Each structure stands twice: as C-alpha cells, then as structure tokens.
mmCIF file of C-alpha atoms in Angstrom:
data_model
loop_
_atom_site.group_PDB
_atom_site.id
_atom_site.type_symbol
_atom_site.label_atom_id
_atom_site.label_comp_id
_atom_site.label_asym_id
_atom_site.label_seq_id
_atom_site.Cartn_x
_atom_site.Cartn_y
_atom_site.Cartn_z
ATOM 1 C CA MET T 181 22.850 51.854 29.804
ATOM 2 C CA TRP T 182 26.522 51.112 28.988
ATOM 3 C CA MET T 183 27.988 47.883 28.394
ATOM 4 C CA GLU T 184 31.564 46.597 28.280
ATOM 5 C CA PRO T 185 32.576 45.056 25.325
ATOM 6 C CA LEU T 186 33.121 41.677 27.141
ATOM 7 C CA ASP T 187 29.434 41.825 28.370
ATOM 8 C CA GLN T 188 28.296 42.412 24.694
ATOM 9 C CA ALA T 189 30.188 39.867 23.196
ATOM 10 C CA ASP T 190 28.771 37.406 26.109
ATOM 11 C CA SER T 191 25.270 38.563 25.125
ATOM 12 C CA VAL T 192 25.678 37.664 21.640
ATOM 13 C CA LEU T 193 27.278 34.390 22.122
ATOM 14 C CA THR T 194 24.199 33.372 24.817
ATOM 15 C CA ALA T 195 21.600 34.581 21.896
ATOM 16 C CA LEU T 196 23.610 32.578 19.550
ATOM 17 C CA SER T 197 23.937 29.470 21.698
ATOM 18 C CA LEU T 198 19.891 29.694 22.735
ATOM 19 C CA THR T 199 19.056 29.693 18.998
ATOM 20 C CA ILE T 200 21.196 26.946 18.100
ATOM 21 C CA ALA T 201 19.874 24.790 20.944
ATOM 22 C CA GLY T 202 16.536 25.918 19.921
ATOM 23 C CA GLY T 203 17.542 24.750 16.185
ATOM 24 C CA PHE T 204 18.705 21.484 17.450
ATOM 25 C CA THR T 205 15.727 20.887 19.523
ATOM 26 C CA ALA T 206 13.277 21.319 16.853
ATOM 27 C CA LEU T 207 15.458 19.106 14.695
ATOM 28 C CA PHE T 208 15.327 16.794 16.992
ATOM 29 C CA LEU T 209 11.708 16.915 17.786
ATOM 30 C CA LEU T 210 11.107 16.616 13.790
ATOM 31 C CA ARG T 211 13.005 13.598 13.480
ATOM 32 C CA SER T 212 11.556 12.004 16.238
ATOM 33 C CA ARG T 213 8.022 12.797 15.100
ATOM 34 C CA HIS T 214 8.938 11.368 11.578
ATOM 35 C CA ARG T 215 10.337 8.318 13.176
ATOM 36 C CA THR T 216 7.303 7.916 15.003
ATOM 37 C CA ILE T 217 5.104 8.227 12.355
ATOM 38 C CA THR T 218 7.354 5.622 10.237
ATOM 39 C CA GLU T 219 6.987 3.039 12.778
ATOM 40 C CA ARG T 220 3.304 3.743 13.295
ATOM 41 C CA MET T 221 3.021 3.159 9.018
ATOM 42 C CA LYS T 222 4.881 0.197 9.290
ATOM 43 C CA GLN T 223 3.014 -1.234 11.989
ATOM 44 C CA SER T 224 -0.481 -0.262 10.287
ATOM 45 C CA LEU T 225 0.526 -2.027 7.258
ATOM 46 C CA GLU T 226 1.680 -5.385 9.050
ATOM 47 C CA LYS T 227 -1.671 -4.816 10.867
ATOM 48 C CA HIS T 228 -3.477 -5.023 7.631
ATOM 49 C CA GLN T 229 -1.464 -7.505 5.673
ATOM 50 C CA ASP T 230 -4.322 -9.999 5.582
ATOM 51 C CA TYR T 231 -6.332 -7.557 3.764
ATOM 52 C CA PHE T 232 -3.720 -6.832 1.249
ATOM 53 C CA THR T 233 -3.310 -10.401 0.468
ATOM 54 C CA TYR T 234 -7.519 -10.720 -0.230
ATOM 55 C CA LEU T 235 -7.042 -7.355 -2.698
ATOM 56 C CA SER T 236 -4.274 -9.126 -4.272
ATOM 57 C CA ALA T 237 -6.469 -12.477 -4.491
ATOM 58 C CA ASN T 238 -9.470 -10.689 -5.908
ATOM 59 C CA MET T 239 -8.106 -7.697 -8.062
ATOM 60 C CA HIS T 240 -8.632 -9.793 -11.067
ATOM 61 C CA GLY T 241 -12.153 -11.086 -10.197
ATOM 62 C CA ALA T 242 -15.275 -9.551 -11.461
ATOM 63 C CA ASP T 243 -16.358 -8.595 -8.346
ATOM 64 C CA ALA T 244 -15.951 -5.073 -6.698
ATOM 65 C CA LEU T 245 -13.218 -4.740 -3.929
ATOM 66 C CA PHE T 246 -14.667 -4.257 -0.121
ATOM 67 C CA PRO T 247 -12.947 -1.897 2.233
ATOM 68 C CA PRO T 248 -11.451 -3.223 5.283
ATOM 69 C CA PRO T 249 -13.666 -4.135 8.304
ATOM 70 C CA GLY T 250 -13.875 -2.004 11.191
ATOM 71 C CA ARG T 251 -12.665 1.618 11.774
ATOM 72 C CA LEU T 252 -9.501 2.885 10.389
ATOM 73 C CA THR T 253 -7.375 5.506 12.237
ATOM 74 C CA PRO T 254 -5.909 8.279 10.198
ATOM 75 C CA VAL T 255 -2.393 6.686 10.403
ATOM 76 C CA GLU T 256 -4.113 3.155 9.408
ATOM 77 C CA LEU T 257 -5.961 4.962 6.184
ATOM 78 C CA LYS T 258 -2.770 6.860 5.105
ATOM 79 C CA ALA T 259 -0.753 3.375 5.449
ATOM 80 C CA ILE T 260 -3.546 1.664 3.213
ATOM 81 C CA GLN T 261 -3.533 4.602 0.958
ATOM 82 C CA SER T 262 0.554 4.484 0.298
ATOM 83 C CA LYS T 263 -0.117 0.693 -0.825
ATOM 84 C CA LEU T 264 -2.941 1.385 -3.102
ATOM 85 C CA LEU T 265 -1.126 4.238 -4.853
ATOM 86 C CA GLN T 266 2.166 2.129 -5.185
ATOM 87 C CA TRP T 267 0.059 -0.842 -7.072
ATOM 88 C CA ILE T 268 -2.072 1.740 -8.810
ATOM 89 C CA GLU T 269 1.121 2.963 -10.933
ATOM 90 C CA ALA T 270 2.282 -0.658 -10.931
ATOM 91 C CA ILE T 271 -0.545 -1.774 -13.238
ATOM 92 C CA ASP T 272 -3.257 -0.549 -15.809
ATOM 93 C CA GLY T 273 -6.529 -1.494 -17.218
ATOM 94 C CA GLU T 274 -9.593 -2.854 -15.128
ATOM 95 C CA GLN T 275 -7.373 -3.440 -12.157
ATOM 96 C CA ARG T 276 -6.323 -0.378 -11.990
ATOM 97 C CA GLY T 277 -10.113 0.798 -12.727
ATOM 98 C CA LYS T 278 -11.063 -1.618 -9.276
ATOM 99 C CA LEU T 279 -8.332 0.186 -7.298
ATOM 100 C CA THR T 280 -9.168 3.423 -8.085
ATOM 101 C CA ALA T 281 -12.797 3.055 -7.281
ATOM 102 C CA LEU T 282 -11.692 1.740 -3.421
ATOM 103 C CA CYS T 283 -10.175 4.833 -3.040
ATOM 104 C CA ARG T 284 -13.132 6.350 -3.389
ATOM 105 C CA ASP T 285 -14.963 3.919 -1.069
ATOM 106 C CA LEU T 286 -12.381 4.580 1.529
ATOM 107 C CA GLY T 287 -13.142 8.224 1.324
ATOM 108 C CA LEU T 288 -9.136 8.917 0.036
ATOM 109 C CA VAL T 289 -10.373 10.907 -3.107
ATOM 110 C CA GLU T 290 -12.325 13.459 -0.946
ATOM 111 C CA LEU T 291 -9.808 13.707 1.629
ATOM 112 C CA GLU T 292 -7.217 14.515 -1.013
ATOM 113 C CA ARG T 293 -9.552 17.097 -2.739
ATOM 114 C CA GLN T 294 -9.961 19.065 0.868
ATOM 115 C CA ARG T 295 -6.182 18.982 1.219
ATOM 116 C CA LEU T 296 -6.401 20.518 -2.156
ATOM 117 C CA ARG T 297 -7.397 23.687 -0.846
ATOM 118 C CA SER T 298 -4.821 23.626 1.745
ATOM 119 C CA SER T 299 -2.936 26.972 2.456
ATOM 120 C CA ARG T 300 0.211 25.339 2.374
ATOM 121 C CA HIS T 301 1.889 25.128 -1.062
ATOM 122 C CA GLY T 302 3.290 21.454 -0.177
ATOM 123 C CA VAL T 303 0.025 19.943 1.133
ATOM 124 C CA ARG T 304 -1.549 21.181 -1.857
ATOM 125 C CA MET T 305 0.934 19.586 -4.280
ATOM 126 C CA GLU T 306 1.020 16.411 -2.296
ATOM 127 C CA ALA T 307 -2.896 16.326 -2.706
ATOM 128 C CA ALA T 308 -2.656 17.107 -6.486
ATOM 129 C CA TYR T 309 0.016 14.059 -6.814
ATOM 130 C CA HIS T 310 -2.382 11.917 -4.973
ATOM 131 C CA LEU T 311 -5.411 12.647 -7.217
ATOM 132 C CA GLY T 312 -3.756 12.039 -10.302
ATOM 133 C CA VAL T 313 -2.670 8.553 -9.298
ATOM 134 C CA MET T 314 -6.220 7.662 -8.144
ATOM 135 C CA ARG T 315 -7.488 9.323 -11.647
ATOM 136 C CA ALA T 316 -9.980 11.143 -9.949
ATOM 137 C CA ALA T 317 -11.769 12.513 -12.621
ATOM 138 C CA GLU T 318 -14.252 14.299 -10.518
ATOM 139 C CA CYS T 319 -11.450 16.657 -9.403
ATOM 140 C CA THR T 320 -9.970 17.300 -12.918
ATOM 141 C CA GLY T 321 -11.480 21.172 -12.940
ATOM 142 C CA GLU T 322 -9.721 21.916 -9.753
ATOM 143 C CA LEU T 323 -6.627 20.729 -10.635
ATOM 144 C CA LEU T 324 -7.079 23.067 -13.751
ATOM 145 C CA ASN T 325 -7.919 25.796 -11.735
ATOM 146 C CA LEU T 326 -4.844 25.217 -9.452
ATOM 147 C CA LEU T 327 -2.748 24.944 -12.616
ATOM 148 C CA GLU T 328 -3.745 28.340 -13.526
ATOM 149 C CA ARG T 329 -2.638 29.841 -10.365
ATOM 150 C CA GLU T 330 0.609 28.096 -10.025
ATOM 151 C CA GLY T 331 1.450 29.820 -13.337
ATOM 152 C CA SER T 332 5.125 29.717 -14.498
ATOM 153 C CA GLU T 333 6.073 27.979 -11.184
ATOM 154 C CA PRO T 334 8.080 24.420 -12.012
ATOM 155 C CA THR T 335 5.658 23.057 -9.537
ATOM 156 C CA ALA T 336 2.922 23.584 -12.637
ATOM 157 C CA PHE T 337 4.224 20.300 -14.104
ATOM 158 C CA VAL T 338 3.469 18.331 -10.861
ATOM 159 C CA VAL T 339 -0.066 19.575 -11.065
ATOM 160 C CA GLY T 340 -0.336 19.463 -14.994
ATOM 161 C CA ARG T 341 0.571 15.664 -14.962
ATOM 162 C CA ALA T 342 -2.123 15.058 -12.373
ATOM 163 C CA ALA T 343 -4.577 16.575 -14.154
ATOM 164 C CA ALA T 344 -3.704 14.732 -17.343
ATOM 165 C CA LYS T 345 -4.101 11.511 -15.308
ATOM 166 C CA CYS T 346 -7.414 12.677 -14.268
ATOM 167 C CA ALA T 347 -8.770 14.140 -17.603
ATOM 168 C CA ALA T 348 -12.043 12.314 -18.724
ATOM 169 C CA THR T 349 -12.547 14.860 -22.079
ATOM 170 C CA LEU T 350 -9.934 15.814 -24.778
ATOM 171 C CA GLU T 351 -11.398 19.471 -23.802
ATOM 172 C CA ASP T 352 -9.608 18.795 -20.669
ATOM 173 C CA LEU T 353 -6.354 18.090 -22.182
ATOM 174 C CA ARG T 354 -7.034 20.913 -24.354
ATOM 175 C CA ARG T 355 -7.217 23.489 -21.451
ATOM 176 C CA LEU T 356 -4.485 21.581 -20.025
ATOM 177 C CA MET T 357 -2.306 21.988 -22.980
ATOM 178 C CA GLN T 358 -3.511 25.988 -23.268
ATOM 179 C CA LEU T 359 -2.137 26.740 -19.712
ATOM 180 C CA LEU T 360 1.186 25.109 -19.958
ATOM 181 C CA THR T 361 1.986 25.961 -23.165
ATOM 182 C CA GLU T 362 0.967 29.741 -22.009
ATOM 183 C CA HIS T 363 3.186 29.886 -18.887
ATOM 184 C CA HIS T 364 5.756 27.292 -20.196
ATOM 185 C CA PRO T 365 6.023 28.447 -23.957
ATOM 186 C CA LYS T 366 9.515 26.359 -24.562
ATOM 187 C CA ALA T 367 8.905 23.090 -22.199
ATOM 188 C CA HIS T 368 7.429 21.439 -25.618
ATOM 189 C CA GLN T 369 9.276 18.065 -24.703
ATOM 190 C CA LEU T 370 8.001 18.355 -20.791
ATOM 191 C CA ILE T 371 4.546 19.102 -21.953
ATOM 192 C CA ALA T 372 4.362 16.463 -24.228
ATOM 193 C CA ASP T 373 5.400 13.976 -21.928
ATOM 194 C CA THR T 374 2.749 15.501 -19.283
ATOM 195 C CA ILE T 375 0.047 15.193 -21.814
ATOM 196 C CA ALA T 376 0.991 11.578 -22.822
ATOM 197 C CA SER T 377 0.460 10.464 -19.029
ATOM 198 C CA SER T 378 -3.126 10.550 -19.739
ATOM 199 C CA SER T 379 -5.379 7.703 -20.471
ATOM 200 C CA LEU T 380 -7.095 9.262 -23.493
ATOM 201 C CA ASP T 381 -5.564 8.917 -26.657
ATOM 202 C CA PRO T 382 -4.735 12.658 -27.541
ATOM 203 C CA ALA T 383 -4.152 12.368 -31.251
ATOM 204 C CA PRO T 384 -7.488 13.172 -32.286
ATOM 205 C CA LEU T 385 -7.080 16.682 -30.408
ATOM 206 C CA PHE T 386 -3.684 17.121 -31.632
ATOM 207 C CA THR T 387 -4.574 16.556 -35.389
ATOM 208 C CA GLU T 388 -7.313 19.060 -34.842
ATOM 209 C CA LEU T 389 -4.718 21.430 -33.684
ATOM 210 C CA LEU T 390 -2.572 21.008 -36.365
ATOM 211 C CA ARG T 391 -5.479 22.161 -38.782
ATOM 212 C CA SER T 392 -6.635 25.078 -36.928
ATOM 213 C CA GLU T 393 -4.109 26.511 -34.653
ATOM 214 C CA ASN T 394 -1.297 28.892 -35.239
ATOM 215 C CA ASN T 395 0.262 29.233 -31.752
ATOM 216 C CA GLU T 396 3.975 28.296 -32.307
ATOM 217 C CA ALA T 397 4.121 26.440 -28.942
ATOM 218 C CA VAL T 398 0.968 24.656 -29.094
ATOM 219 C CA LEU T 399 1.890 23.255 -32.845
ATOM 220 C CA THR T 400 5.316 21.982 -31.535
ATOM 221 C CA VAL T 401 4.103 20.058 -28.658
ATOM 222 C CA ALA T 402 1.304 18.516 -31.175
ATOM 223 C CA LEU T 403 4.049 17.619 -33.763
ATOM 224 C CA ILE T 404 6.422 16.108 -31.003
ATOM 225 C CA SER T 405 3.624 14.358 -29.641
ATOM 226 C CA LEU T 406 2.526 12.714 -33.523
ATOM 227 C CA SER T 407 5.946 12.137 -34.310
ATOM 228 C CA GLY T 408 6.308 8.347 -35.234
ATOM 229 C CA ARG T 409 2.703 7.664 -34.855
ATOM 230 C CA ASN T 410 2.377 6.685 -38.573
ATOM 231 C CA ASP T 411 -1.600 7.942 -38.534
ATOM 232 C CA PRO T 412 -2.778 8.644 -42.194
ATOM 233 C CA HIS T 413 -5.149 10.957 -40.524
ATOM 234 C CA VAL T 414 -2.014 13.526 -39.516
ATOM 235 C CA PHE T 415 -1.164 13.769 -43.455
ATOM 236 C CA GLY T 416 -3.668 16.154 -44.472
ATOM 237 C CA ALA T 417 -3.024 18.419 -41.658
ATOM 238 C CA LEU T 418 0.936 18.927 -42.540
ATOM 239 C CA ASP T 419 1.160 20.410 -45.873
ATOM 240 C CA ARG T 420 0.089 23.803 -44.545
ATOM 241 C CA LEU T 421 2.776 23.769 -41.923
ATOM 242 C CA ILE T 422 5.597 23.176 -43.867
ATOM 243 C CA MET T 423 4.898 27.114 -45.224
ATOM 244 C CA SER T 424 4.564 28.283 -41.675
ATOM 245 C CA GLY T 425 6.765 31.179 -40.443
ATOM 246 C CA HIS T 426 8.261 29.392 -37.710
ATOM 247 C CA LYS T 427 11.450 27.450 -38.815
ATOM 248 C CA GLU T 428 11.157 24.665 -36.189
ATOM 249 C CA ILE T 429 7.419 24.001 -37.038
ATOM 250 C CA ARG T 430 8.504 23.573 -40.846
ATOM 251 C CA VAL T 431 10.889 21.308 -40.192
ATOM 252 C CA LYS T 432 9.219 19.168 -37.813
ATOM 253 C CA ALA T 433 6.236 19.161 -40.178
ATOM 254 C CA ALA T 434 8.229 18.175 -43.149
ATOM 255 C CA LYS T 435 10.048 15.410 -41.200
ATOM 256 C CA MET T 436 6.342 13.972 -40.453
ATOM 257 C CA PHE T 437 5.320 14.188 -43.706
ATOM 258 C CA LEU T 438 7.916 12.271 -45.011
ATOM 259 C CA GLN T 439 6.985 9.454 -42.649
ATOM 260 C CA TYR T 440 4.223 9.111 -45.674
ATOM 261 C CA PRO T 441 6.114 8.844 -49.115
ATOM 262 C CA HIS T 442 3.332 6.402 -50.227
ATOM 263 C CA LEU T 443 0.918 9.210 -49.986
ATOM 264 C CA LEU T 444 3.134 12.087 -51.674
ATOM 265 C CA PRO T 445 3.126 12.761 -55.223
ATOM 266 C CA LEU T 446 6.675 12.322 -56.580
ATOM 267 C CA GLU T 447 7.068 16.166 -57.359
ATOM 268 C CA ARG T 448 6.331 17.201 -53.770
ATOM 269 C CA ILE T 449 9.251 14.908 -52.968
ATOM 270 C CA GLY T 450 11.438 16.864 -55.532
ATOM 271 C CA GLU T 451 9.953 20.251 -53.945
ATOM 272 C CA LEU T 452 11.304 19.002 -50.406
ATOM 273 C CA ILE T 453 14.946 18.295 -51.604
ATOM 274 C CA ARG T 454 15.046 21.876 -53.224
ATOM 275 C CA HIS T 455 13.559 23.579 -49.877
ATOM 276 C CA PRO T 456 15.375 26.715 -48.832
ATOM 277 C CA ASP T 457 15.578 24.977 -45.238
ATOM 278 C CA TRP T 458 18.927 22.706 -45.191
ATOM 279 C CA GLU T 459 17.171 20.695 -42.789
ATOM 280 C CA ILE T 460 13.809 19.725 -44.885
ATOM 281 C CA ARG T 461 16.439 19.031 -47.962
ATOM 282 C CA ALA T 462 18.364 16.626 -45.648
ATOM 283 C CA ALA T 463 15.211 14.865 -44.433
ATOM 284 C CA ALA T 464 13.846 14.758 -47.725
ATOM 285 C CA ALA T 465 17.188 13.173 -49.072
ATOM 286 C CA LYS T 466 17.071 10.862 -46.385
ATOM 287 C CA ALA T 467 13.868 9.721 -47.269
ATOM 288 C CA VAL T 468 14.602 9.028 -50.555
ATOM 289 C CA GLY T 469 16.974 6.428 -49.957
ATOM 290 C CA GLU T 470 14.646 4.954 -47.215
ATOM 291 C CA GLN T 471 11.928 4.253 -49.796
ATOM 292 C CA GLN T 472 14.538 3.319 -52.306
ATOM 293 C CA LEU T 473 12.790 5.738 -54.780
ATOM 294 C CA ASP T 474 15.047 5.535 -58.234
ATOM 295 C CA PHE T 475 13.068 8.382 -59.536
ATOM 296 C CA TYR T 476 15.048 10.731 -57.593
ATOM 297 C CA LEU T 477 18.484 9.375 -58.373
ATOM 298 C CA GLU T 478 19.423 12.683 -60.262
ATOM 299 C CA ALA T 479 18.001 15.034 -58.002
ATOM 300 C CA LEU T 480 20.096 13.124 -55.176
ATOM 301 C CA THR T 481 23.293 13.703 -57.617
ATOM 302 C CA ARG T 482 22.546 17.509 -57.845
ATOM 303 C CA SER T 483 22.266 17.482 -53.988
ATOM 304 C CA MET T 484 25.859 15.896 -53.451
ATOM 305 C CA ALA T 485 27.188 19.764 -54.192
ATOM 306 C CA ASP T 486 24.734 21.349 -51.487
ATOM 307 C CA GLU T 487 26.523 23.661 -49.240
ATOM 308 C CA GLU T 488 25.327 22.001 -45.867
ATOM 309 C CA TRP T 489 27.208 18.971 -45.052
ATOM 310 C CA TRP T 490 24.171 17.016 -43.788
ATOM 311 C CA VAL T 491 22.510 17.484 -47.256
ATOM 312 C CA ARG T 492 25.783 15.670 -49.072
ATOM 313 C CA TYR T 493 25.965 12.957 -46.309
ATOM 314 C CA TYR T 494 22.368 11.866 -46.775
ATOM 315 C CA SER T 495 22.363 12.223 -50.367
ATOM 316 C CA ALA T 496 25.563 10.197 -50.626
ATOM 317 C CA ARG T 497 24.005 7.620 -48.229
ATOM 318 C CA SER T 498 20.495 7.637 -50.107
ATOM 319 C CA LEU T 499 22.555 6.997 -53.579
ATOM 320 C CA SER T 500 24.216 3.845 -51.982
ATOM 321 C CA LYS T 501 20.801 2.421 -51.467
ATOM 322 C CA LEU T 502 19.781 2.893 -55.087
ATOM 323 C CA GLY T 503 21.513 -0.188 -56.399
ATOM 324 C CA SER T 504 24.233 -0.195 -59.342
ATOM 325 C CA ALA T 505 22.813 2.896 -60.851
ATOM 326 C CA GLY T 506 23.324 4.982 -57.545
ATOM 327 C CA PHE T 507 26.830 3.637 -56.709
ATOM 328 C CA GLU T 508 27.988 4.646 -60.172
ATOM 329 C CA ALA T 509 26.446 8.320 -59.161
ATOM 330 C CA LEU T 510 28.725 8.216 -56.411
ATOM 331 C CA CYS T 511 31.695 7.191 -58.467
ATOM 332 C CA GLU T 512 31.302 9.632 -60.900
ATOM 333 C CA THR T 513 31.009 12.315 -58.622
ATOM 334 C CA ALA T 514 34.018 10.992 -56.730
ATOM 335 C CA CYS T 515 35.736 11.397 -59.774
ATOM 336 C CA SER T 516 34.838 14.388 -61.803
ATOM 337 C CA SER T 517 33.077 16.645 -59.328
ATOM 338 C CA GLU T 518 34.066 20.245 -59.734
ATOM 339 C CA ASN T 519 32.834 20.829 -55.919
ATOM 340 C CA GLY T 520 35.704 19.349 -53.537
ATOM 341 C CA ALA T 521 33.224 18.867 -50.509
ATOM 342 C CA SER T 522 31.183 16.778 -52.941
ATOM 343 C CA ARG T 523 33.849 14.480 -53.865
ATOM 344 C CA GLU T 524 34.800 14.498 -50.470
ATOM 345 C CA SER T 525 31.100 13.074 -49.055
ATOM 346 C CA ALA T 526 31.058 11.142 -52.396
ATOM 347 C CA TRP T 527 34.390 9.214 -51.594
ATOM 348 C CA GLU T 528 33.644 8.478 -48.104
ATOM 349 C CA ALA T 529 30.300 6.946 -49.073
ATOM 350 C CA VAL T 530 31.791 4.979 -51.977
ATOM 351 C CA HIS T 531 34.454 3.424 -49.474
ATOM 352 C CA GLU T 532 31.941 2.595 -46.993
ATOM 353 C CA GLU T 533 29.876 0.751 -49.451
ATOM 354 C CA LEU T 534 32.887 -1.089 -50.958
ATOM 355 C CA ASN T 535 33.910 -2.070 -47.521
ATOM 356 C CA GLN T 536 30.242 -3.213 -46.301
ATOM 357 C CA ALA T 537 30.121 -5.069 -49.344
ATOM 358 C CA GLU T 538 33.144 -6.870 -49.052
ATOM 359 C CA VAL T 539 32.357 -8.028 -45.168
ATOM 360 C CA SER T 540 29.224 -9.335 -46.464
ATOM 361 C CA ALA T 541 30.692 -11.123 -49.346
ATOM 362 C CA SER T 542 33.528 -12.860 -46.573
ATOM 363 C CA GLN T 543 30.798 -13.838 -44.784
ATOM 364 C CA GLU T 544 28.411 -15.016 -46.885
ATOM 365 C CA ALA T 545 29.291 -16.409 -50.482
ATOM 366 C CA LEU T 546 26.025 -15.368 -52.181
ATOM 367 C CA GLN T 547 27.010 -11.673 -51.508
ATOM 368 C CA MET T 548 30.107 -12.205 -53.726
ATOM 369 C CA PRO T 549 28.332 -11.149 -56.833
ATOM 370 C CA HIS T 550 27.445 -8.132 -55.372
ATOM 371 C CA TYR T 551 30.921 -7.109 -54.051
ATOM 372 C CA ASN T 552 32.056 -7.727 -57.500
ATOM 373 C CA ARG T 553 29.844 -5.615 -59.321
ATOM 374 C CA LEU T 554 30.109 -2.754 -57.311
ATOM 375 C CA ASN T 555 34.254 -3.171 -57.190
ATOM 376 C CA PHE T 556 33.854 -3.317 -61.244
ATOM 377 C CA ILE T 557 31.761 -0.036 -61.214
ATOM 378 C CA PHE T 558 34.531 1.581 -59.035
ATOM 379 C CA ARG T 559 37.279 0.408 -60.951
ATOM 380 C CA ARG T 560 35.529 1.104 -64.286
ATOM 381 C CA THR T 561 34.658 4.646 -63.294
ATOM 382 C CA LEU T 562 37.340 5.706 -61.575
ATOM 383 C CA GLY T 563 40.202 4.168 -63.898
ATOM 384 C CA GLU T 564 43.580 4.603 -62.325
ATOM 385 C CA HIS T 565 42.299 6.254 -59.113
ATOM 386 C CA GLY T 566 40.198 3.203 -58.762
ATOM 387 C CA ALA T 567 43.497 1.022 -59.140
ATOM 388 C CA SER T 568 44.916 2.725 -56.222
ATOM 389 C CA ARG T 569 42.325 1.228 -53.843
ATOM 390 C CA PRO T 570 44.077 -1.529 -51.621
ATOM 391 C CA SER T 571 42.110 -4.885 -52.956
ATOM 392 C CA HIS T 572 41.458 -7.310 -50.256
ATOM 393 C CA ARG T 573 39.717 -10.532 -52.090
ATOM 394 C CA PRO T 574 37.246 -11.374 -49.612
ATOM 395 C CA ARG T 575 37.484 -14.738 -47.717
ATOM 396 C CA ILE T 576 34.642 -16.787 -48.315
ATOM 397 C CA SER T 577 33.645 -18.459 -45.041
ATOM 398 C CA SER T 578 32.627 -21.957 -45.433
#
C-alpha cells in the first residue's frame, strides 16, 4: 500500500521515539535496580557490623573464625563477601589464611566455583577474580582450563592472576606460564607480574627453566622475574644463555651474569667487555666500575674508542671509579686519543669527576687532598690544555 512521504516520516519518527523511550526506560530500570542493590548491601553491612567487630577482634587469635549466626540472605552473604575480600587483599600470613578458611565455611568458594561455569563471560571473569582473592587452591585446575579457553583475549590476565594466587604447586605455575607465553608471547613483563602475585616462590621453577628451556618468551619471563634477586643458584644457568641465538636473551642473561662478579673468573669479564653485542659490552664496563676491578683498567681505556656511545660512557665512568690511575687514564685519553668521540667522552668524565671532587672538598676538609691529587694529575697530563681550565679553589667549610 502506497504511503505519502509525510506518512513515512511520521512512521519513522514514531518508531525512533518508541526505541528511544524504551532505551531510557531500560536505563532507568537498571539504575533503579543498581540503587536498590547498593542500598540493600549498605543495610546488610550495617546489620552485621557487630560480626565484623568480632572478626577484627579475633583475626589475630589462635582459634578459627565462625560464620555469623542465623540464616543469611543472598544479599547479606554478598555484603559479607565484599568485606572479607577487601580484608584478604589488605593482609597476608595467618590472618589471611583464617579469612580464606572462613570464606569456604560460608560457602563462598563453592558459590564462585559454580559461577565460573556461567554462560555469561562477565560472570565468569568476576568469579575468577573472587576465587583468586580467596586463594581457592581447589579451583586452580578449573581456572587454568578457563585460561586456556580465553586464549589471546586480554581478559586472560584476569584469569591468569587468579590462577597464580590459587596455585598450590610449582607445576601449576609452570602450566600457567606456558599458557600465557603461548597466547601472549610479547607480554613478558605482564606475565612476570602475574606470576609474582602467587604466594609461592617461583625462583626454583625459573632457575630450572633457564637450565633446560629454549623458548624465547619463557626464557625472557624467567630472566625478568629473577633479575635483582641475587640468588647464586641462578648463576650456573646463565652461562649458556649468553650464547643464545636471541639477542634479548643474551643481553638479559649477561646483565644478570654480571651481578655475580665474585663468582666470575677475571678473563670471563674480559670476554664480555669484547662481546659483539654493544649492550653487553656496556654492561660489562659498568660492572667493572661498580666492583672497582683495577685489573681491567687497560681494557676500559681501549673501550673508550668503542663505536657505541653507551660503551664509551660506562667505560669513562668506570675509569673515574678506579682511583688516581683510572683518572690519569681518562686524562691521557682526553689529551692524546686519535678518536674524536673517545676524546669527547673522556673530557666529559674528567670534568665531571673534577667538579664532584671540588664540591666535596668545599664541603669537607678531609676531601681536599683527593681534589688536589686529581687537579695535579689533570694539569700534569694535559699541560697547557689543563692550565686553561678555570681554577676555583674550594672554600673549606668551617
């Protein structure tokens, strides 16, 4: 049946109006429902305030914590759960263990376990998060299965963190790490942070992986996680990785390797100073200065001519930490090196060291001999060039 254009427009406007009105009605109902639930939650928390006082008073005692008396409504149970989860995230040790046991006694773990099987993705994610907070070790397998289904989705890390918190064995963490690195091979730091949320110490697992694993993502996560731990057990697993075919692995392994200079033969550091990767050469040069290894003074002097700025920078800074001999080597490089970049790096380090010594001498009289010694070396080595440096005699503080 033919309709006039105005009739068609009226029909369209009517349909749009009904749709908009329906949308606003649904939004109003959702907001009203949310306000109702929020108000009922608030009332439930107020109703059970005495129970929360009991928990606070007995949390540090030896006895187990009892559930509240009487039958709880779903809203009351949810309100108590929110309070318990808040406390669990804020504490650790025995007190956290008592609260997680209370969650089991209240049936909260089983309730969230059932929600983990929901057909709604949002419900599953919320359930996973709650199970993680409650450290529900009995649900670790189900969380790992859910993680496998999440695949490359960003929400995999919600499930992964929950699984890490629930993990009861290093094998659980191994599977967690394998799943995350398989689907998120570039998220090294995020995976390391996820595994770090576990109450287990993953260091033995990471050390084993460094010895036996060849997967780049797995090795990178292990190296990131172990960096800075200063664990001698790691040392033996690093040597092979410096020869890895993956540059990032080589560099990270070498930097960790250099955290244990007391375990390294002197010639091994020399090999790293000459390594093809400039990042490793720079790290080795830096380590020599930090450990004040005078044996490598000549090697550092040669490194001042390196083509990479960072290698020259750390070589110069390390030479300045090797006492008068190192400072003299810097002065000689600044004066006579045929490499312009080398001379520039040396000049910067020389002036920085002299300025620092000058400031220290002006603040403490005991530092005056050190400043005078450096200034003497500077002028003796650079001759007329040294004489051109403005001289500001330090003012000794009283």
